[in-house]
C-alpha positions as a printed Julia matrix, in Angstrom:
283×3 Matrix{Float64}:
  76.81  73.52  160.42
  75.79  70.63  158.18
  78.55  68.62  156.58
  78.52  68.64  152.77
  77.84  65.1   151.53
  80.54  63.36  149.53
  79.85  62.25  145.94
  79.53  58.63  147.16
  76.95  59.7   149.83
  75.01  61.48  147.09
  74.99  58.31  145.04
  77.57  59.51  142.51
  80.97  58.0   141.74
  83.81  58.51  144.16
  86.58  60.84  143.05
  89.64  58.94  141.77
  92.49  58.67  144.2
  95.6   60.62  143.5
  94.02  62.98  140.96
  92.89  62.52  137.37
  96.21  61.24  136.14
  96.69  58.48  138.71
  95.45  55.76  136.34
  97.46  56.87  133.3
 100.29  54.31  133.83
  97.7   51.53  134.05
  96.08  52.71  130.83
  99.46  52.77  129.09
 100.17  49.26  130.33
  96.76  48.04  129.14
  97.42  49.46  125.68
 100.87  47.83  125.68
  99.29  44.48  126.58
  96.81  44.72  123.7
  99.56  45.66  121.25
 101.76  42.8   122.47
  98.92  40.32  122.01
  98.12  41.76  118.59
 101.73  41.34  117.47
 101.95  37.73  118.66
 100.83  34.9   116.36
  99.67  32.9   119.4
  98.09  33.65  122.79
 100.6   34.46  125.54
 100.88  33.53  129.23
 100.55  36.27  131.81
 104.11  35.68  133.03
 105.49  36.33  129.53
 103.51  39.55  129.26
 104.72  40.66  132.69
 108.36  40.05  131.72
 108.06  41.7   128.32
 106.45  44.84  129.78
 108.45  44.88  133.02
 105.29  44.72  135.14
 104.9   42.79  138.43
 103.13  39.49  137.81
 100.4   40.27  140.33
  99.68  43.58  138.61
  99.57  41.85  135.22
  97.01  39.3   136.45
  94.85  42.11  137.83
  95.09  44.08  134.58
  94.28  41.02  132.47
  91.27  40.3   134.68
  89.89  43.77  133.94
  90.55  43.4   130.2
  88.81  40.01  130.23
  85.8   41.53  132.0
  85.63  44.24  129.32
  85.81  41.67  126.51
  89.1   43.02  125.12
  91.08  39.94  126.16
  90.03  36.29  126.35
  91.46  33.81  128.87
  92.25  30.28  127.67
  92.3   28.39  130.99
  93.4   25.03  129.54
  96.49  26.64  128.04
  97.04  29.24  130.78
  97.27  31.9   128.1
  95.59  35.09  126.98
  94.59  36.34  123.56
  92.69  39.24  122.02
  88.97  39.24  122.72
  85.93  39.95  120.59
  85.81  43.51  121.94
  88.96  44.37  120.0
  87.35  43.14  116.79
  84.27  45.21  117.53
  86.39  48.32  118.04
  88.28  47.62  114.84
  85.05  47.13  112.92
  83.71  50.42  114.28
  86.92  52.13  113.17
  86.47  50.79  109.65
  82.79  51.79  109.58
  83.81  55.37  110.25
  85.89  55.46  107.04
  88.94  56.79  108.91
  91.16  57.21  105.88
  88.63  59.4   104.11
  87.92  61.48  107.22
  91.61  61.98  107.97
  92.63  62.62  104.38
  89.85  64.88  103.09
  91.01  68.17  104.71
  94.57  67.43  103.58
  93.44  66.85  100.0
  91.31  69.99  100.06
  94.38  71.98  101.07
  96.52  70.28   98.41
  93.98  71.05   95.69
  93.92  74.71   96.75
  97.71  74.79   96.45
  98.17  73.05   93.1
  94.88  73.8    91.32
  94.39  70.21   90.15
  92.35  67.22   91.31
  93.74  65.08   94.14
  93.02  61.41   94.82
  93.26  59.04   97.75
  93.61  55.37   96.79
  94.44  51.96   98.27
  95.62  48.64   96.89
  93.0   45.95   96.35
  95.01  42.94   95.26
  96.83  43.87   92.06
  94.4   46.72   91.43
  94.19  50.26   92.73
  90.89  51.33   94.3
  90.05  55.05   94.48
  88.47  56.07   97.79
  88.36  59.85   97.65
  88.46  62.54   94.97
  88.7   66.27   95.64
  88.38  68.6    92.66
  89.19  72.26   91.98
  86.61  74.7    90.65
  87.45  73.81   87.04
  88.53  70.15   87.1
  90.18  68.13   84.36
  88.09  65.28   82.95
  89.55  62.02   84.28
  88.81  58.3    83.99
  89.37  57.93   87.72
  86.59  58.37   90.27
  85.58  57.05   93.67
  85.08  53.28   93.42
  86.98  52.94   90.13
  89.69  50.27   89.96
  92.73  50.33   87.68
  95.73  48.03   87.27
  98.07  49.09   90.09
 101.26  48.68   88.03
 100.07  51.29   85.5
  99.23  54.04   87.99
 101.5   56.3    90.0
  99.26  55.74   93.01
  99.57  51.98   92.71
 103.33  51.89   92.23
 103.85  54.34   95.1
 102.37  51.62   97.33
 103.89  48.6    95.58
 107.35  50.14   95.94
 107.17  49.69   99.71
 105.81  46.14   99.82
 108.06  43.1   100.38
 109.37  41.59   97.15
 107.59  38.31   97.89
 104.25  40.11   98.1
 104.82  41.92   94.82
 105.74  38.62   93.18
 102.54  37.05   94.49
 100.46  39.91   93.08
 102.12  39.65   89.65
 102.91  35.95   89.14
 103.08  35.91   85.32
 103.17  38.05   82.17
  99.39  37.81   82.06
  99.37  39.89   85.26
 100.47  42.99   83.31
  97.55  44.31   81.21
  98.14  47.48   79.22
  95.78  50.32   78.37
  97.9   52.41   75.99
 100.57  49.91   74.9
 103.04  51.29   77.44
 104.05  50.32   80.95
 105.88  47.44   82.61
 105.34  44.12   80.82
 106.88  41.74   83.32
 108.1   41.51   86.92
 111.73  42.61   86.25
 110.53  45.75   84.48
 108.09  46.53   87.28
 110.76  46.0    89.96
 113.11  48.36   88.13
 110.46  51.08   88.18
 109.6   50.4    91.82
 113.25  50.62   92.89
 113.64  54.01   91.2
 110.4   55.38   92.63
 111.12  54.08   96.12
 114.49  55.85   96.14
 113.04  59.18   95.0
 110.05  58.91   97.37
 107.34  59.4    94.74
 105.99  57.71   91.63
 105.06  59.13   88.25
 102.68  57.9    85.56
 103.0   59.4    82.1
 100.36  58.35   79.59
 100.04  54.76   80.81
  96.32  55.1    81.62
  95.23  57.99   79.36
  97.67  59.22   76.68
  97.37  62.96   77.34
  97.4   62.7    81.14
 100.13  62.21   83.74
 100.19  62.06   87.54
 102.52  61.98   90.52
 101.82  60.12   93.76
 103.32  59.43   97.18
 102.54  56.82   99.86
 101.25  57.17  103.42
 102.24  54.69  106.13
 100.58  53.32  109.26
 102.25  52.86  112.67
 103.72  49.53  111.5
 105.45  51.17  108.56
 103.06  49.53  106.1
 101.97  51.57  103.05
  98.21  51.93  103.48
  97.17  54.62  101.0
  98.57  56.9    98.34
  97.84  60.48   97.41
  98.08  61.54   93.79
  97.6   64.59   91.6
  96.71  63.86   87.93
  97.07  66.59   85.31
  97.22  67.29   81.59
 100.75  67.02   80.24
 100.31  70.22   78.26
  99.63  72.14   81.48
 102.72  70.95   83.35
 106.05  70.37   81.57
 108.1   67.46   82.96
 110.67  69.74   84.61
 107.94  70.95   87.0
 106.89  67.48   88.12
 109.45  67.14   90.93
 108.18  70.36   92.54
 104.6   69.1    92.34
 105.76  65.79   93.78
 107.21  67.58   96.8
 103.78  69.04   97.56
 102.15  65.63   97.15
 104.79  64.04   99.4
 104.2   66.67  102.08
 100.48  65.86  102.02
 101.14  62.12  102.17
 103.49  62.67  105.11
 100.81  64.69  106.89
  98.37  61.79  106.49
 101.05  59.39  107.78
 101.36  61.49  110.95
  97.59  61.41  111.4
  97.76  57.62  111.13
 100.48  57.46  113.77
 103.18  56.44  111.3
 106.61  57.73  110.34
 106.63  60.0   107.25
 108.56  58.85  104.19
 110.84  61.88  104.46
 112.04  60.51  107.81
 112.43  56.94  106.56
 115.25  55.34  104.59
 113.27  55.14  101.36
 116.28  53.75   99.5
 116.23  50.56  101.56
 114.72  47.6    99.76
 111.74  46.1   101.65
């Protein structure tokens, strides 16, 4: 009886030893190495990485050698240190090209719109301005000044303040260095940094922000932030509406639905939802 040839004899790859999960610990360690290098302001020696990750030094050198070969890590021989390689940048650039926020958020916004019957937005900070990335509308939408690509002063919008409320105070101060940093559209809104900080403190504690006639007199909106795995506010979700259609006493209930959607996006981004964070703590 002829012996069945092995995959290697047939020219194919050999089966991994120990089953399909045998390399999982090595993969986890490789990811930990990349995250450790990403978090460090300077390249690190292999010995420091081995100690930090509780990995034998010989294993760390072998793992780093593989990562260097793949272009994910670069070796600096003169300094006996390792840093992130060009391959990591390429992966990050590919991630950004795929518009991950829009792809992850769109089905969540579609569901939110079906629940509340109003338009929903996804937006990010761009300096002291708010940039709208995504807009999902109901069958009969309200006419709005906001649209994809539109920028508005962040301090006037619920979406903008939902994000500003979770930034370090020094960063907020840098974004709004003077009274000239506070343009107004309707004559209302914060006019200086102390007024803005007072609003941000209140909105951070309650977990959501509200804008009432600061952009368009007859319109209001509520918004909540989404966070990445570092706890950084990366995007906000908002629902604008006509004030005549929703009396103020109903806004907190709407805000709970917006917060739930923002928390769902946070989970998709690998972060911790605001409802599980101490939102009253000052950044």
